[in-house]
Short mmCIF file of C-alpha atoms and ligand atoms in Angstrom, two decimals:
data_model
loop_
_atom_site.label_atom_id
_atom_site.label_comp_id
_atom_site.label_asym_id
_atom_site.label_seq_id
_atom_site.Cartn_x
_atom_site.Cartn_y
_atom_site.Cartn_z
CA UNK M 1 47.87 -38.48 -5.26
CA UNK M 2 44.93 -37.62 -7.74
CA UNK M 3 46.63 -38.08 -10.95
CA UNK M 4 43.36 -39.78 -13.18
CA UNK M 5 42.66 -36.54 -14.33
CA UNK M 6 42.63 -32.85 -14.97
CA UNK M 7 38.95 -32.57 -14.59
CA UNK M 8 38.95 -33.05 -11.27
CA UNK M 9 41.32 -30.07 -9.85
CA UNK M 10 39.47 -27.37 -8.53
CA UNK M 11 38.11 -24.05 -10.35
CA UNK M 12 41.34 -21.54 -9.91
CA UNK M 13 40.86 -18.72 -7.28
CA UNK M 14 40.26 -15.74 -9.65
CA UNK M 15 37.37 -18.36 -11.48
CA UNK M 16 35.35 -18.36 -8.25
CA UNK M 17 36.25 -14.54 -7.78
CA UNK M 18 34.84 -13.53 -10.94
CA UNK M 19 32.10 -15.66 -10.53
CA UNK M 20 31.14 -13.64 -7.53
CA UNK M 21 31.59 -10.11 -8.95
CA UNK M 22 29.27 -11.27 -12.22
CA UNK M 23 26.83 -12.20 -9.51
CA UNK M 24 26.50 -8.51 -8.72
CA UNK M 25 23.29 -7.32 -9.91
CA UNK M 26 20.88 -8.05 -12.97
CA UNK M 27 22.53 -8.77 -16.38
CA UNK M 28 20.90 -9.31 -20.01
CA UNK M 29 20.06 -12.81 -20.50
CA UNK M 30 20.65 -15.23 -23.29
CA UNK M 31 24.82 -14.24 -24.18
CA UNK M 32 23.36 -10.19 -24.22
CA UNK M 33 25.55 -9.47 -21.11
CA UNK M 34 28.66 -7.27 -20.63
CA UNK M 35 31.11 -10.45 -19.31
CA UNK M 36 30.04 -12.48 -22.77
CA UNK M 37 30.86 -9.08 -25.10
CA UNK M 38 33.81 -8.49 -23.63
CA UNK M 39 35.18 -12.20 -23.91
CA UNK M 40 34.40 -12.34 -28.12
CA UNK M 41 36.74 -9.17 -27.74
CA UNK M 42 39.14 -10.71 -25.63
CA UNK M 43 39.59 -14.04 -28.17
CA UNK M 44 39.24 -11.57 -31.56
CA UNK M 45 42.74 -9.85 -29.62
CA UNK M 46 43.68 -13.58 -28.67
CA UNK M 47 43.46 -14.67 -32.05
CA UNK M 48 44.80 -11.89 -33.87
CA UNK M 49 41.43 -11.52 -36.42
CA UNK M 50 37.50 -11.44 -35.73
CA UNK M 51 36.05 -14.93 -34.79
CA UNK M 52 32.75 -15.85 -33.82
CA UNK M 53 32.58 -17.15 -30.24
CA UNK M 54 29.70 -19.56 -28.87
CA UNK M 55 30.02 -20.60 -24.99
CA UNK M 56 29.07 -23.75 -24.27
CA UNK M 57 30.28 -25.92 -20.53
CA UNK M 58 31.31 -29.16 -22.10
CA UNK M 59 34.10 -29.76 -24.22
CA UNK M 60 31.56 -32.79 -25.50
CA UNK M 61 29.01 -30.59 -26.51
CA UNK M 62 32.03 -28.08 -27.96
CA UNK M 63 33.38 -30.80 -30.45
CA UNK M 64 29.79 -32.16 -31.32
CA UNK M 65 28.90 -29.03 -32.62
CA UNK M 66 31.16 -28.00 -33.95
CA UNK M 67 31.61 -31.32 -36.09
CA UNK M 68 28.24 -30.79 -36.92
CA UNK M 69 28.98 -27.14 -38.22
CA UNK M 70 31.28 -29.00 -40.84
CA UNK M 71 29.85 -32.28 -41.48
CA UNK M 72 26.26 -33.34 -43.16
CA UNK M 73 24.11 -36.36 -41.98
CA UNK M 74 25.80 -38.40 -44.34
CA UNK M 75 29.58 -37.80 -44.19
CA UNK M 76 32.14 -38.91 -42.40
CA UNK M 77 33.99 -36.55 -40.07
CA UNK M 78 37.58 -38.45 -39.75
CA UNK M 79 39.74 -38.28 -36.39
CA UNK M 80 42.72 -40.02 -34.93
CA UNK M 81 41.09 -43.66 -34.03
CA UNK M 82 41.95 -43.18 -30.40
CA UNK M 83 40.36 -39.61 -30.66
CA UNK M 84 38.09 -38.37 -28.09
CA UNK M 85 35.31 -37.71 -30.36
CA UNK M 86 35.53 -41.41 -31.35
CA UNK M 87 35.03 -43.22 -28.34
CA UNK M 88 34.47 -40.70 -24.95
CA UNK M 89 31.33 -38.69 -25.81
CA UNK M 90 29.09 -41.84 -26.18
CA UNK M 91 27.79 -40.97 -29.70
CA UNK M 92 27.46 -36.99 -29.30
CA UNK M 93 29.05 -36.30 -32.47
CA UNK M 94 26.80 -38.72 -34.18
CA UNK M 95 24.02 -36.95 -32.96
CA UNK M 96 24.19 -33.84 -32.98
CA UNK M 97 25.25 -34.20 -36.94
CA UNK M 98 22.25 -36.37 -37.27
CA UNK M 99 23.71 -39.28 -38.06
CA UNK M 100 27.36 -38.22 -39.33
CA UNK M 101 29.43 -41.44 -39.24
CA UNK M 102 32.93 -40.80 -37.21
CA UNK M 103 36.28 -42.82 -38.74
CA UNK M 104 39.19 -43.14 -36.84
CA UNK M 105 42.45 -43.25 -38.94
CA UNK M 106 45.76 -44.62 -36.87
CA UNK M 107 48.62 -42.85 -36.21
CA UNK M 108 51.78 -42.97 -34.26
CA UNK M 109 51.62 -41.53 -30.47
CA UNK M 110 47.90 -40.24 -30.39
CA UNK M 111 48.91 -38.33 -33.98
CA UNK M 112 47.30 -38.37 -37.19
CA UNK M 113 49.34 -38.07 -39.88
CA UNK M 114 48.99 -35.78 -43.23
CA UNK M 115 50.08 -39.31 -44.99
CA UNK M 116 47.90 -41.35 -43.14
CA UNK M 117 45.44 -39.10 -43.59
CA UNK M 118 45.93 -39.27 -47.84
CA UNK M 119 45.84 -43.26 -47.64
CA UNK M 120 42.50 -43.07 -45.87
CA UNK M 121 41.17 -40.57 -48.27
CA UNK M 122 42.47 -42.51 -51.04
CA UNK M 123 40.64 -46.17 -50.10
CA UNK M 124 38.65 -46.72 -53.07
CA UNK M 125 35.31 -47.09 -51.15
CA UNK M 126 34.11 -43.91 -50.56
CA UNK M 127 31.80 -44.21 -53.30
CA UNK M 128 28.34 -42.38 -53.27
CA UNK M 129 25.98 -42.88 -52.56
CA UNK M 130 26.48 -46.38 -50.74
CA UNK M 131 29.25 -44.79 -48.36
CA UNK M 132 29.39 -42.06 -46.39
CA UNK M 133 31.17 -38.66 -47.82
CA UNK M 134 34.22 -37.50 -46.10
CA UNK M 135 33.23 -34.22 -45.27
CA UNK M 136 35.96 -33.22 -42.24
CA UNK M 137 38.57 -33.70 -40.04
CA UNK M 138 39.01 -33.31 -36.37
CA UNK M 139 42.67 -33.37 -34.44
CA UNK M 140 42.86 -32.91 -30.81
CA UNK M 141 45.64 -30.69 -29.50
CA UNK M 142 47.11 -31.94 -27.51
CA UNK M 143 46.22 -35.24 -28.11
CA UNK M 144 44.54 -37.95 -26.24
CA UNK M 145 47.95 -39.77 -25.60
CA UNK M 146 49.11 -36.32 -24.15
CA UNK M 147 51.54 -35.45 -27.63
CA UNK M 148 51.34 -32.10 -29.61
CA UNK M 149 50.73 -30.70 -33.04
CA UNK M 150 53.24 -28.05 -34.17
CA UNK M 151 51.90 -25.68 -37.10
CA UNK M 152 53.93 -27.72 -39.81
CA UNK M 153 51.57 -30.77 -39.22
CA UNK M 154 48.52 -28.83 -38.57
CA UNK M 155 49.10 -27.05 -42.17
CA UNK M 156 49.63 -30.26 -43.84
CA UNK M 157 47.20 -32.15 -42.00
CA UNK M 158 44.91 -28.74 -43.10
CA UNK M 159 46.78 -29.02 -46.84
CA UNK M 160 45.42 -32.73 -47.38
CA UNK M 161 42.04 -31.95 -46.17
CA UNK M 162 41.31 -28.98 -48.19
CA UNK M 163 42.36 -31.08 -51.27
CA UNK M 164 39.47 -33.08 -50.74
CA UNK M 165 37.22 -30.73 -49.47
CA UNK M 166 37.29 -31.41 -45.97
CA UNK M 167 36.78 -28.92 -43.62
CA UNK M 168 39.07 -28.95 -40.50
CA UNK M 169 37.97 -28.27 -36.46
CA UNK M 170 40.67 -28.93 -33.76
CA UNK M 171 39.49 -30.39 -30.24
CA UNK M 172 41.33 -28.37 -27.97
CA UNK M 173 40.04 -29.73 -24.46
CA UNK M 174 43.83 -28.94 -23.90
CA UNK M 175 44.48 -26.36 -26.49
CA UNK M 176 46.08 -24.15 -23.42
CA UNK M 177 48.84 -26.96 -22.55
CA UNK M 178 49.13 -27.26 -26.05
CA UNK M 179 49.92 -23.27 -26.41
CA UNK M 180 51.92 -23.04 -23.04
CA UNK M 181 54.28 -26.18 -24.21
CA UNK M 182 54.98 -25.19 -27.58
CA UNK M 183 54.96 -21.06 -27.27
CA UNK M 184 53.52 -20.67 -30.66
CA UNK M 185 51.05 -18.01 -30.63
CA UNK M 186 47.48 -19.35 -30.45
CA UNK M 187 46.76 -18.07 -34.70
CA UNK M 188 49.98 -20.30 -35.71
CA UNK M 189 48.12 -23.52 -33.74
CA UNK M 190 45.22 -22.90 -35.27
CA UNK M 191 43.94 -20.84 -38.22
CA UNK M 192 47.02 -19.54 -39.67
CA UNK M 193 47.84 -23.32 -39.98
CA UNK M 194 44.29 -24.11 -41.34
CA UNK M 195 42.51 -24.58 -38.94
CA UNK M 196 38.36 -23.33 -38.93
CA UNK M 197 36.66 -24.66 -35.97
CA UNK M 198 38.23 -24.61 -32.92
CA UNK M 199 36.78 -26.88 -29.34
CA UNK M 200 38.78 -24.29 -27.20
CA UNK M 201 38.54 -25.97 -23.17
CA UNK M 202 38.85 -23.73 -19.76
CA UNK M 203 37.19 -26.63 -17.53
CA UNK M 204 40.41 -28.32 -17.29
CA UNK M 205 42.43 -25.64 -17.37
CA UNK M 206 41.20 -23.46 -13.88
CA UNK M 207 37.16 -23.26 -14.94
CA UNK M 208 34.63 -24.53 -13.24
CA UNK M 209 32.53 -25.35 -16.33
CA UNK M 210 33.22 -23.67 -19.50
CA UNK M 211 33.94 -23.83 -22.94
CA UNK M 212 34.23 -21.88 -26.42
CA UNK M 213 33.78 -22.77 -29.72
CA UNK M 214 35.80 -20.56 -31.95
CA UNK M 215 34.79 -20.00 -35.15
CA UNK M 216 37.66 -18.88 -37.65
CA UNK M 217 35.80 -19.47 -41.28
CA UNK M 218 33.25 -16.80 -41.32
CA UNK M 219 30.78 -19.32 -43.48
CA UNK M 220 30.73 -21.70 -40.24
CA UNK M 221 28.91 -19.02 -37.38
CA UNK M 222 25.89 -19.51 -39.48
CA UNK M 223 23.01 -20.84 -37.45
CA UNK M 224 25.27 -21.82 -34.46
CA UNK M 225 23.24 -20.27 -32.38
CA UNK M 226 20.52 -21.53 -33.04
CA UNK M 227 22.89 -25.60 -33.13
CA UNK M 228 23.39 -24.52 -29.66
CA UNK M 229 20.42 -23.55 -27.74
CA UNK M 230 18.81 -26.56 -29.70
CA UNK M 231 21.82 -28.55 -28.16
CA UNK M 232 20.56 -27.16 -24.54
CA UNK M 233 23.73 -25.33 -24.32
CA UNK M 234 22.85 -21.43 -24.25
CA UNK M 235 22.78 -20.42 -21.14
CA UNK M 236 20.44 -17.88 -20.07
CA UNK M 237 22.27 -16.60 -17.49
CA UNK M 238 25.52 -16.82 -20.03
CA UNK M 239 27.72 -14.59 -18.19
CA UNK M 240 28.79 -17.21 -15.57
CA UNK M 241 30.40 -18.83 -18.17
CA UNK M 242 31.97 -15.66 -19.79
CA UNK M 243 33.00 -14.74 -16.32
CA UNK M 244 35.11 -17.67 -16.07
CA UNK M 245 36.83 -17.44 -19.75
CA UNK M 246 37.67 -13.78 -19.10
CA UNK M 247 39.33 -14.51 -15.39
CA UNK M 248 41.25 -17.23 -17.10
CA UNK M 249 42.19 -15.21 -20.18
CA UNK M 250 42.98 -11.89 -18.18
CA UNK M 251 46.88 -11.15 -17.99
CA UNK M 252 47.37 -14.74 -19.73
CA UNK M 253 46.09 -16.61 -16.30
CA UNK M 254 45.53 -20.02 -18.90
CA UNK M 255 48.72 -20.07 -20.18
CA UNK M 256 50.12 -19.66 -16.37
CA UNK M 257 48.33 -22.58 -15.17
CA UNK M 258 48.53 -24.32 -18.07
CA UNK M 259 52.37 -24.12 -17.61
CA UNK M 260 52.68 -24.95 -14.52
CA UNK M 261 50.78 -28.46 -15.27
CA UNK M 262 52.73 -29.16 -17.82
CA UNK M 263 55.56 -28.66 -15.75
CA UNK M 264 54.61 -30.48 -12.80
CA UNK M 265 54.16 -33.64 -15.31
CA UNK M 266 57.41 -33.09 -16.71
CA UNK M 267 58.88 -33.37 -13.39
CA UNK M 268 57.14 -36.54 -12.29
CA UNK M 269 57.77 -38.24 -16.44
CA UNK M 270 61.17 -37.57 -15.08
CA UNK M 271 60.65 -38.97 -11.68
CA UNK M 272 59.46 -41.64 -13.64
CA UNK M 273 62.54 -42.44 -15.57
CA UNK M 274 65.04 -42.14 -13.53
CA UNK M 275 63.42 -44.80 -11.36
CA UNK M 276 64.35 -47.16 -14.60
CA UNK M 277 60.37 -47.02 -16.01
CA UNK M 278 59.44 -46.92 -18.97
CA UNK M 279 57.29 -43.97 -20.33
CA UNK M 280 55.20 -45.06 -24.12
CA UNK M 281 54.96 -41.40 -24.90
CA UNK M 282 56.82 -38.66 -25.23
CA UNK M 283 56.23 -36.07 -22.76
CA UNK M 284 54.80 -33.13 -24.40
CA UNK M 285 52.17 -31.29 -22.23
CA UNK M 286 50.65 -32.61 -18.77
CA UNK M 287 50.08 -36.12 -19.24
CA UNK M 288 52.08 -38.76 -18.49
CA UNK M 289 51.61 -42.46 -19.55
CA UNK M 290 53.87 -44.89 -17.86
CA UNK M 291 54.97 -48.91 -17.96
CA UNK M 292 54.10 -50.02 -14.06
CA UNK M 293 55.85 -53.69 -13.32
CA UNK M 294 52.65 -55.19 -11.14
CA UNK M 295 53.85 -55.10 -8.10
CA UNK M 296 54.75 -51.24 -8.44
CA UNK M 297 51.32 -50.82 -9.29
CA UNK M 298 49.74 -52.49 -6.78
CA UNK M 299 51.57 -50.45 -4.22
CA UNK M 300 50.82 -47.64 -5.68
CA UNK M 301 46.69 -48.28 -5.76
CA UNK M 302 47.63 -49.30 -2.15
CA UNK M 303 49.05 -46.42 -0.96
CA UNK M 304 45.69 -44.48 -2.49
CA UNK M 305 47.36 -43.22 -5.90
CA UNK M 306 44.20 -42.48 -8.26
CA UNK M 307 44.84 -43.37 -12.30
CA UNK M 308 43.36 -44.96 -14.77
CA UNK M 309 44.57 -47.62 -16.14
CA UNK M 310 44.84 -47.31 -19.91
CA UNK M 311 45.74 -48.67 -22.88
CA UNK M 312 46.25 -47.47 -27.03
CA UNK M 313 47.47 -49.10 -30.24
CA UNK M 314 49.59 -46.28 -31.16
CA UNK M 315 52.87 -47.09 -29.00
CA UNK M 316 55.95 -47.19 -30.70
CA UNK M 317 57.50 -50.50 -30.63
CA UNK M 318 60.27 -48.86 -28.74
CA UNK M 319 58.34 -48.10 -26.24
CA UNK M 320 55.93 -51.01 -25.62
CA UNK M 321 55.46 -52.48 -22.41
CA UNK M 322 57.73 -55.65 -20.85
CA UNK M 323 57.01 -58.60 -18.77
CA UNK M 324 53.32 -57.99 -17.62
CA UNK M 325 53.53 -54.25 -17.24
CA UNK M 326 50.35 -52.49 -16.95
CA UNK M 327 50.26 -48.88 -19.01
CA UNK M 328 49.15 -46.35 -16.43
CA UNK M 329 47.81 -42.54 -17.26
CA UNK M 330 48.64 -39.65 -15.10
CA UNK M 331 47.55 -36.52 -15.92
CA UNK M 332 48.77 -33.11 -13.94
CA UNK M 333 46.56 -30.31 -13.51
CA UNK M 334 47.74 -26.84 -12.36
CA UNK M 335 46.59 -27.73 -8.89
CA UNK M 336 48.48 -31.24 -8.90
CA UNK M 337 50.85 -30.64 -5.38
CA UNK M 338 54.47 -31.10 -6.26
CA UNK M 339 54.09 -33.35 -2.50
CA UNK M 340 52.19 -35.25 -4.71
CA UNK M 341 54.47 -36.28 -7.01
CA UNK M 342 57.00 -36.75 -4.54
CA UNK M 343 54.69 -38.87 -2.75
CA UNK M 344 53.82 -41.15 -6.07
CA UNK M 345 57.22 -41.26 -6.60
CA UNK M 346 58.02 -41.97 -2.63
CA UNK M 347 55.90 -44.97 -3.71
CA UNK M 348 57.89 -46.24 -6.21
CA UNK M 349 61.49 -45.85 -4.40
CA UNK M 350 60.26 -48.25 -1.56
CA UNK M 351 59.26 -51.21 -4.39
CA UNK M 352 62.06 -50.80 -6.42
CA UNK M 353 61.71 -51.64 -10.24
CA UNK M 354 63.31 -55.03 -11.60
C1 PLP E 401 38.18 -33.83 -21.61
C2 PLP E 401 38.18 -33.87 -23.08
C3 PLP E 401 37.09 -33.37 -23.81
C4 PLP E 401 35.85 -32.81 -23.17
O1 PLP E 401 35.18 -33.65 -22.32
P1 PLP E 401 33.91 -33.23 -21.47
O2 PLP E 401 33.91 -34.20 -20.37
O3 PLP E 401 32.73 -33.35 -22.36
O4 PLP E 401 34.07 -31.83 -21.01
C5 PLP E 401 37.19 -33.36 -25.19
N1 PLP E 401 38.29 -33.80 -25.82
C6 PLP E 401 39.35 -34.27 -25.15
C7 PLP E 401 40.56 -34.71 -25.92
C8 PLP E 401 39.33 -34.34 -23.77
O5 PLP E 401 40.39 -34.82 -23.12
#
């Protein structure tokens, strides 16, 4: 019952296969190879337009340069306040922009707001040069509290940025769940919308270690190369990473398993509520965040259930816990076992919720 995260499924099948026929032979170093060329062609027909590609094998190392692409030494790059970029890559974004400061702006279920977005912008102390310049925006799809983006809010989060200059990248360490759950074509969730800078994440999604940034605005590939292989992140041997992005792309393979976790966690959110729980999200793509009385809890850590235990200050009041309940995240990969769930949920039937 390994539900603390999607990070730790396994690589997919046709990952490891691919892996194994790119070990065949000598190949051009440095991104040169066949497997890399082929992938830029596979996202340019992904995407629907030419977009520069740079493989990198962390989604950390994705976002941080990519904010860096978009955001000078002293600006501020602004993000949800619960954002990954804010508090889970232990400074990366600060420096790899060289000093960029990060500002987290609230917002309702793991969301940032166009509105919210506006107020910030319009606090009367961004004054130069005593205070940093906002410079761009980052929104994670799907977000860190497991909700979604559709186009509307990504063009007006996109609309109130561009007012003020901002540019805008999009952290998409779950970009495919994102995609799968919402069927919008992957242009609508991203550039078509406004988007310029994309984090676009395999590892969780069936790869064993890769990573793309996706560059829509054609004056952002400039000397991202060079970011990344100062960043430590070209690979010399490049095409095991390309290897893995093209298995995972071929015949739509990410949206398949991205699907599938998204509906393995709608089956266990359901699980969930039926059970009389209480979930403080709504279920959107493969993670689940729960109310667990204590004692339901407890049995489940006894019974070997792995979660983390979590907490956020964007729950709706609606949904905020009761009595002493600890908030719980599970999060469903596309190797999560439907015995699983029916084993967390086994759990749950035989300490039955006040
Ligand atoms: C997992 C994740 C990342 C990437 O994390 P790494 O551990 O650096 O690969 C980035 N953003 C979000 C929202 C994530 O959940």
């Amino acid at each position: 019952m390994y539900l603390a995260s999607d990070n730790a499924a396994p690589a997919a099948e046709q990952v490891l296969q691919a892996l194994a026929r790119a070990n065949a032979g000598a190949s051009a170093p440095y991104g040169r190879d066949e497997p890399t060329r082929r992938v830029e062609a596979m996202f340019s027909e992904l995407f629907e337009r030419e977009v520069g590609v740079f493989l990198v094998t962390t989604g950390t190392a994705a976002n941080a340069l990519a904010l860096a692409q978009i955001t000078p030494p002293w600006g501020a790059a602004i993000g949800h306040a619960e954002a990954h970029v804010m508090h889970d890559e232990c400074g990366a974004p600060e420096f790899f922009t060289a000093g960029a400061k990060i500002v987290g702006v609230p917002g309702r279920d793991g969301r940032m707001t166009a509105d919210g977005l506006k107020a910030l912008l319009a606090r009367d102390f961004w004054t130069p040069p005593t205070h940093v310049a906002p410079a761009s925006v980052t929104i994670s799809q799907a977000t860190e509290a497991g909700t979604l983006y559709r186009p509307a809010e990504i063009a007006a989060i996109a609309e109130a940025a561009k007012a003020h200059g901002l540019r805008v990248h999009m952290d998409g360490a779950r970009f495919a769940n994102a995609a799968a759950a919402t069927g919008a074509a992957p242009a609508e969730l991203t550039w078509r919308s406004g988007v310029e800078i994309l984090s676009f994440g395999f590892t969780k999604n069936g790869a064993m270690a890769a990573e793309a940034v996706i560059v829509f605005a054609d004056d952002l590939v400039k000397n991202l190369a060079e970011r990344r292989k100062r960043g430590g992140h070209l690979w010399s041997k490049g095409r095991f990473i390309a290897a893995q992005v093209e298995a995972l792309l071929e015949n739509g393979l990410w949206l398949d398993l991205a699907a599938r976790a998204n509906a393995t966690a709608g089956r266990l959110a359901k699980g969930l509520e039926s059970r009389g729980l209480r979930l403080a999200f709504p279920i959107e793509a493969n993670e689940v965040f729960v109310w667990l009385p204590p004692s339901v809890d407890d049995a489940l850590r006894a019974a070997g259930a792995a979660y983390y235990a979590w907490s956020s200050e964007s729950i709706a009041p609606e949904r905020s816990g009761r009595d002493g309940a600890r908030l719980a995240r599970l999060i469903c990969s596309f190797a999560t076992p439907d015995e699983d769930v029916d084993a967390f949920l086994g759990v749950i039937d035989r300490e039955p919720v006040a």
